[in-house]
mmCIF file of C-alpha atoms and ligand atoms in Angstrom:
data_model
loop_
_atom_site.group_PDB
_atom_site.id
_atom_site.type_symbol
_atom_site.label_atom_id
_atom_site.label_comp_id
_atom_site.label_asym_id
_atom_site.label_seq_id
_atom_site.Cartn_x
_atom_site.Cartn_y
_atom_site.Cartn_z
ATOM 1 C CA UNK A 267 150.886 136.210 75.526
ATOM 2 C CA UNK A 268 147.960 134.212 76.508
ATOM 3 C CA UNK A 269 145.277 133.631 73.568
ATOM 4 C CA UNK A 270 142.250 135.663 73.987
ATOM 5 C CA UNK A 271 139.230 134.054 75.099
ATOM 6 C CA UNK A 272 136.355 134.667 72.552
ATOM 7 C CA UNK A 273 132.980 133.570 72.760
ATOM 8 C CA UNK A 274 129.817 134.430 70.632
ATOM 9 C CA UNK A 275 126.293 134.993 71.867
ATOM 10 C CA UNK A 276 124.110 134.120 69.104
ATOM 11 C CA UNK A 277 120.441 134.570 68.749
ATOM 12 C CA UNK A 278 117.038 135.961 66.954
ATOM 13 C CA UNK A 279 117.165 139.029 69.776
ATOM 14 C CA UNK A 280 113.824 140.534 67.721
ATOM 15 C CA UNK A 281 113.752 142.518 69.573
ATOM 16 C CA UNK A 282 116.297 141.728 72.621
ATOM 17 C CA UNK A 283 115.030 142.248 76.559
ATOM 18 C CA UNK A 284 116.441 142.654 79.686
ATOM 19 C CA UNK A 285 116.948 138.956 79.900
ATOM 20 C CA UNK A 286 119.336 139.179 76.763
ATOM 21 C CA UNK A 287 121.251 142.406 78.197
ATOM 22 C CA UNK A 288 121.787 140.351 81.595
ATOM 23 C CA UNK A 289 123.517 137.576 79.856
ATOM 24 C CA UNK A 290 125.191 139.754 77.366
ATOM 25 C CA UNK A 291 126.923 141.410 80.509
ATOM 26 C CA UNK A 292 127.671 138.223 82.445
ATOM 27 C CA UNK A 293 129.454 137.172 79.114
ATOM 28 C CA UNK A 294 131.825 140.072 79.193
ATOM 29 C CA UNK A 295 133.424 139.650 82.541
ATOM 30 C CA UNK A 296 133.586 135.452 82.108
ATOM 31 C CA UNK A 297 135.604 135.996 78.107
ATOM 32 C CA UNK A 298 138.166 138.568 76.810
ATOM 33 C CA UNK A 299 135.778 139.538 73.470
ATOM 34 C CA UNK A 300 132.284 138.364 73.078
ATOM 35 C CA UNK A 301 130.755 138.897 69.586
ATOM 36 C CA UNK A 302 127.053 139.692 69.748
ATOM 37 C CA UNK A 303 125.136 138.292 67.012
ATOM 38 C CA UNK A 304 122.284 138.346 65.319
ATOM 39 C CA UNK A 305 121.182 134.838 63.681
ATOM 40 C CA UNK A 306 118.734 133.354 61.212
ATOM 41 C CA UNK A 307 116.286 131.155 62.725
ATOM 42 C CA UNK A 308 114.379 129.530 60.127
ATOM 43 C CA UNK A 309 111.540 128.975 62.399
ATOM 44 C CA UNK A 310 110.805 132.402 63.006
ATOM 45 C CA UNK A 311 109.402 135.013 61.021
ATOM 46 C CA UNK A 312 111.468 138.288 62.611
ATOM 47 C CA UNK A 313 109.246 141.704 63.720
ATOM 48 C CA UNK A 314 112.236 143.827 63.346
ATOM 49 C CA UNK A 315 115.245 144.012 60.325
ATOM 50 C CA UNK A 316 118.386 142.758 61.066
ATOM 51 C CA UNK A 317 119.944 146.269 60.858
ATOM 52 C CA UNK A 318 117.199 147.521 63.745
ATOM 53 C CA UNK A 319 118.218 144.841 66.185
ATOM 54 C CA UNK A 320 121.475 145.500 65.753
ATOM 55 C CA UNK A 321 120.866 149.144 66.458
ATOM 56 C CA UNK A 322 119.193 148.431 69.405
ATOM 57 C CA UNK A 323 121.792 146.013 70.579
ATOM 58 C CA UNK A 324 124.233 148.980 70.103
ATOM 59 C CA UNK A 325 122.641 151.115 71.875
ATOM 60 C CA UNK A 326 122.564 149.212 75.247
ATOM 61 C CA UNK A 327 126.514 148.085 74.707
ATOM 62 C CA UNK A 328 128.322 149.972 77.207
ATOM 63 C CA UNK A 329 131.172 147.213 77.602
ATOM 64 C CA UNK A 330 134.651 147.993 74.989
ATOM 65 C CA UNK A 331 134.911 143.631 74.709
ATOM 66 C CA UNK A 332 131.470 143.418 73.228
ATOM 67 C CA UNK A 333 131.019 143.662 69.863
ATOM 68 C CA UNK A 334 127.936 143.649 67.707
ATOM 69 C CA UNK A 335 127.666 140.949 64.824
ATOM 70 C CA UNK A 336 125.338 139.527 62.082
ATOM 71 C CA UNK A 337 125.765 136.006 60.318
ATOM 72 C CA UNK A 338 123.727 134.100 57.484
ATOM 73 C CA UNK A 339 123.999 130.419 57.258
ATOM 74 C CA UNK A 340 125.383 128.312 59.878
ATOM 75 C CA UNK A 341 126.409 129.564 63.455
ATOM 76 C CA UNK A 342 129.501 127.430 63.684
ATOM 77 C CA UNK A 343 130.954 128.397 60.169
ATOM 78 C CA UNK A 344 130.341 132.609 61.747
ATOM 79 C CA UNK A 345 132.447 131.310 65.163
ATOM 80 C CA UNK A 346 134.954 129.647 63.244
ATOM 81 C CA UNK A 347 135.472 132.859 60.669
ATOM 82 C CA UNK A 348 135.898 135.129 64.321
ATOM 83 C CA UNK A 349 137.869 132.444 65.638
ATOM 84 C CA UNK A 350 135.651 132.117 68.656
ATOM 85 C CA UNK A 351 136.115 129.325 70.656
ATOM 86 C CA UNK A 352 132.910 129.190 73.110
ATOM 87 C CA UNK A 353 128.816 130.014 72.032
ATOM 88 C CA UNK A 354 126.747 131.376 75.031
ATOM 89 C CA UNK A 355 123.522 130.532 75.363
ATOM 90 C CA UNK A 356 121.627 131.245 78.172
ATOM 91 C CA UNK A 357 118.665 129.045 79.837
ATOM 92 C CA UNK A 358 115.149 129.979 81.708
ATOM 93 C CA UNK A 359 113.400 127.338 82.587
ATOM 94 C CA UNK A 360 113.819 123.434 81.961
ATOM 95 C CA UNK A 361 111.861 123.873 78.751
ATOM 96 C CA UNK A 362 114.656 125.767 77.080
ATOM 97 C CA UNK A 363 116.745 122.495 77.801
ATOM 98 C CA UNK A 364 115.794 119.776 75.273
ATOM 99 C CA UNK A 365 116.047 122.662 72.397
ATOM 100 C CA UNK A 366 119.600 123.957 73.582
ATOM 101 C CA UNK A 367 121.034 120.778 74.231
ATOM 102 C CA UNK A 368 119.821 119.201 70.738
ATOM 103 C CA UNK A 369 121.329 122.539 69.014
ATOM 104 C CA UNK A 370 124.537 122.410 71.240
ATOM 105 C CA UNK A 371 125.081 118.153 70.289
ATOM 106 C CA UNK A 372 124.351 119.149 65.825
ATOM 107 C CA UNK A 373 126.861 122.245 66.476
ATOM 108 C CA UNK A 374 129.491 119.760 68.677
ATOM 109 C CA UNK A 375 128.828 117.758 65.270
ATOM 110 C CA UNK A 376 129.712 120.241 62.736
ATOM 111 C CA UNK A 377 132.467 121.934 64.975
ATOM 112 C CA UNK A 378 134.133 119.268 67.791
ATOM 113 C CA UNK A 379 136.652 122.519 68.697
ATOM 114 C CA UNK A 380 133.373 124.887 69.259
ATOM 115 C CA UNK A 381 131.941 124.613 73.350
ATOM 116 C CA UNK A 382 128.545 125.616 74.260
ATOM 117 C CA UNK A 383 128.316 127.186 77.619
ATOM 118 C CA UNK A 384 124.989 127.917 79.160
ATOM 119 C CA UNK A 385 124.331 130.860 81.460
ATOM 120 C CA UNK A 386 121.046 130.807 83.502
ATOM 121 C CA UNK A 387 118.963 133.693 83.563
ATOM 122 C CA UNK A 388 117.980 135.777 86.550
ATOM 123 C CA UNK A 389 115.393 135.008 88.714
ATOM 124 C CA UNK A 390 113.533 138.654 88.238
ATOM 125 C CA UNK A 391 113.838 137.558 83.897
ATOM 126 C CA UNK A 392 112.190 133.744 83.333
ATOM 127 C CA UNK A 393 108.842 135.372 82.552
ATOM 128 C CA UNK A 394 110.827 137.082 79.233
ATOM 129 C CA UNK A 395 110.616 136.174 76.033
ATOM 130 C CA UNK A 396 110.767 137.979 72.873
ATOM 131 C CA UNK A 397 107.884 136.011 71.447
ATOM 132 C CA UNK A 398 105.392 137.216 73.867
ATOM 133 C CA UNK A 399 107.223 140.859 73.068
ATOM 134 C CA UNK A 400 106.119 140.722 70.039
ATOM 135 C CA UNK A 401 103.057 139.814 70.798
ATOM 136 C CA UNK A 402 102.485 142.842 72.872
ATOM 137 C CA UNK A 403 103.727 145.219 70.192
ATOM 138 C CA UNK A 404 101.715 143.883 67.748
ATOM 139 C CA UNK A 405 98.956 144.350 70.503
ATOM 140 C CA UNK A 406 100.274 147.933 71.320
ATOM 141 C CA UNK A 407 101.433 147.125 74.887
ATOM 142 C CA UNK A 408 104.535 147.212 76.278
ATOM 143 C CA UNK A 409 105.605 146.138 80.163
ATOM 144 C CA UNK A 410 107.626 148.509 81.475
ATOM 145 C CA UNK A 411 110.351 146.198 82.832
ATOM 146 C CA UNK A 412 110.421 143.807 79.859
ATOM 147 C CA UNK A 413 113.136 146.102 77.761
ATOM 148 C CA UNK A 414 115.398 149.211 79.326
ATOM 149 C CA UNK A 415 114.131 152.514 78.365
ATOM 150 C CA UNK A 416 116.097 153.564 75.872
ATOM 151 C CA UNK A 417 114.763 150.174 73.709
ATOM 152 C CA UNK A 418 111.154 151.209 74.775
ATOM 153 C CA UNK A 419 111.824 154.314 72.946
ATOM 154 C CA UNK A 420 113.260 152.818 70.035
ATOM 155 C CA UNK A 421 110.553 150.240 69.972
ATOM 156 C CA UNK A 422 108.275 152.785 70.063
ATOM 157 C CA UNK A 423 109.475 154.765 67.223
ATOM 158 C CA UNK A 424 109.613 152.058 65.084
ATOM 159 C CA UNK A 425 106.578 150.595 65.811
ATOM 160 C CA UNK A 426 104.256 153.470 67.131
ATOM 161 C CA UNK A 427 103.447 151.209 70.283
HETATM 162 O O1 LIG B 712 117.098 133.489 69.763
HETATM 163 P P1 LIG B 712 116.953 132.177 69.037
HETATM 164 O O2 LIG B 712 115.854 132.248 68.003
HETATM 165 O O3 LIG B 712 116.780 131.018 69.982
HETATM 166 O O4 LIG B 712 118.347 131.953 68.260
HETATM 167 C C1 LIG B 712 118.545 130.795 67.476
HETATM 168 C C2 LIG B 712 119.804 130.919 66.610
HETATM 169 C C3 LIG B 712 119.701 132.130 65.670
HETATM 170 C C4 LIG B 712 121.035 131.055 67.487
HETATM 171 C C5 LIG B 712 119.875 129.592 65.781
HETATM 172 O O5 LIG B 712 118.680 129.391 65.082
HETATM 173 C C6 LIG B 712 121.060 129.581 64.822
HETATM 174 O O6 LIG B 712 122.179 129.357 65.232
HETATM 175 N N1 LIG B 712 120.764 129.815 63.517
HETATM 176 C C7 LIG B 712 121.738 129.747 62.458
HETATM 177 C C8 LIG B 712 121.689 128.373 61.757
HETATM 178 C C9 LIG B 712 122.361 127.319 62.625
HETATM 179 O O7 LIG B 712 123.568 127.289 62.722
HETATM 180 N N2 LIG B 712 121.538 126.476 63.300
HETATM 181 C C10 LIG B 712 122.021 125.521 64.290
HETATM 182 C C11 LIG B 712 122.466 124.203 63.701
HETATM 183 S S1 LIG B 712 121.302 123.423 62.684
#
């Protein structure tokens, strides 16, 4: 039997958006398992626990090869531990580039076997980010189309936006 294609699709998702969904789904038909994760990035200060963005990853996972994740410490020690062979990360604009690529050339450092693939995001999802998210919860706004309604509602609960 073949060996099963597994990728991870790591990232601060606080709190995830349609742009992460998108990718999350594009990732499920290109691998046989994708884990998805929620990381630590030192750099940001997170809105939401760990345990409520994995709650609201859940409850947009509709796909039986996605599963939901959480690692501490280094990405590439969490992909080695599932055995997963590719990261996804996905890219917006240019300005995502010089980020990725530095992280994807330190984690090709620390793991030669590990392959960082980047999917691009829609056309209709380049305005999204979860930074400026935030920013409108904090504000209490939301856009309508920035998250699916079932995170709207969860965002709202949480947060009384
Ligand atoms: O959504 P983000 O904030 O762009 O995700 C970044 C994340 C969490 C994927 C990245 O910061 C990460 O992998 N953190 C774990 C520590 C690590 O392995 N860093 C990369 C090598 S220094």
């Amino acid at each position: 039997m073949n060996k099963q294609r597994i990728a991870i699709y790591p990232g601060s998702f606080d709190p995830i958006h349609s742009g992460h969904i998108d990718i999350i789904k594009a990732g499920s038909k290109l691998f046989d398992k994708v884990i998805w994760a929620v990381g630590a990035n030192s750099a940001k200060k997170p809105m939401f626990t760990v345990e409520q963005r994995m709650e609201m990853m859940n409850l947009v996972n509709k796909f039986p090869n996605i599963e939901i994740g959480q690692f501490d410490g280094l990405l590439v020690r969490y992909a080695e531990y599932l055995e997963a062979e590719y990261i996804i990360r996905s890219l917006r604009t240019s300005n995502d580039f010089e980020f990725e690529f530095q992280m994807t050339l330190v984690n090709k450092k620390l793991a030669p076997e590990l392959t960082t693939i980047y999917l691009p995001a829609k056309q209709g999802n380049i305005h999204l980010s979860s930074t400026l998210i935030r920013e409108l919860i904090l504000n209490h706004e939301l856009i309508d189309d920035c998250v699916p309604s079932e995170i709207r509602d969860f965002i709202r609960r949480v947060k009384e936006v």
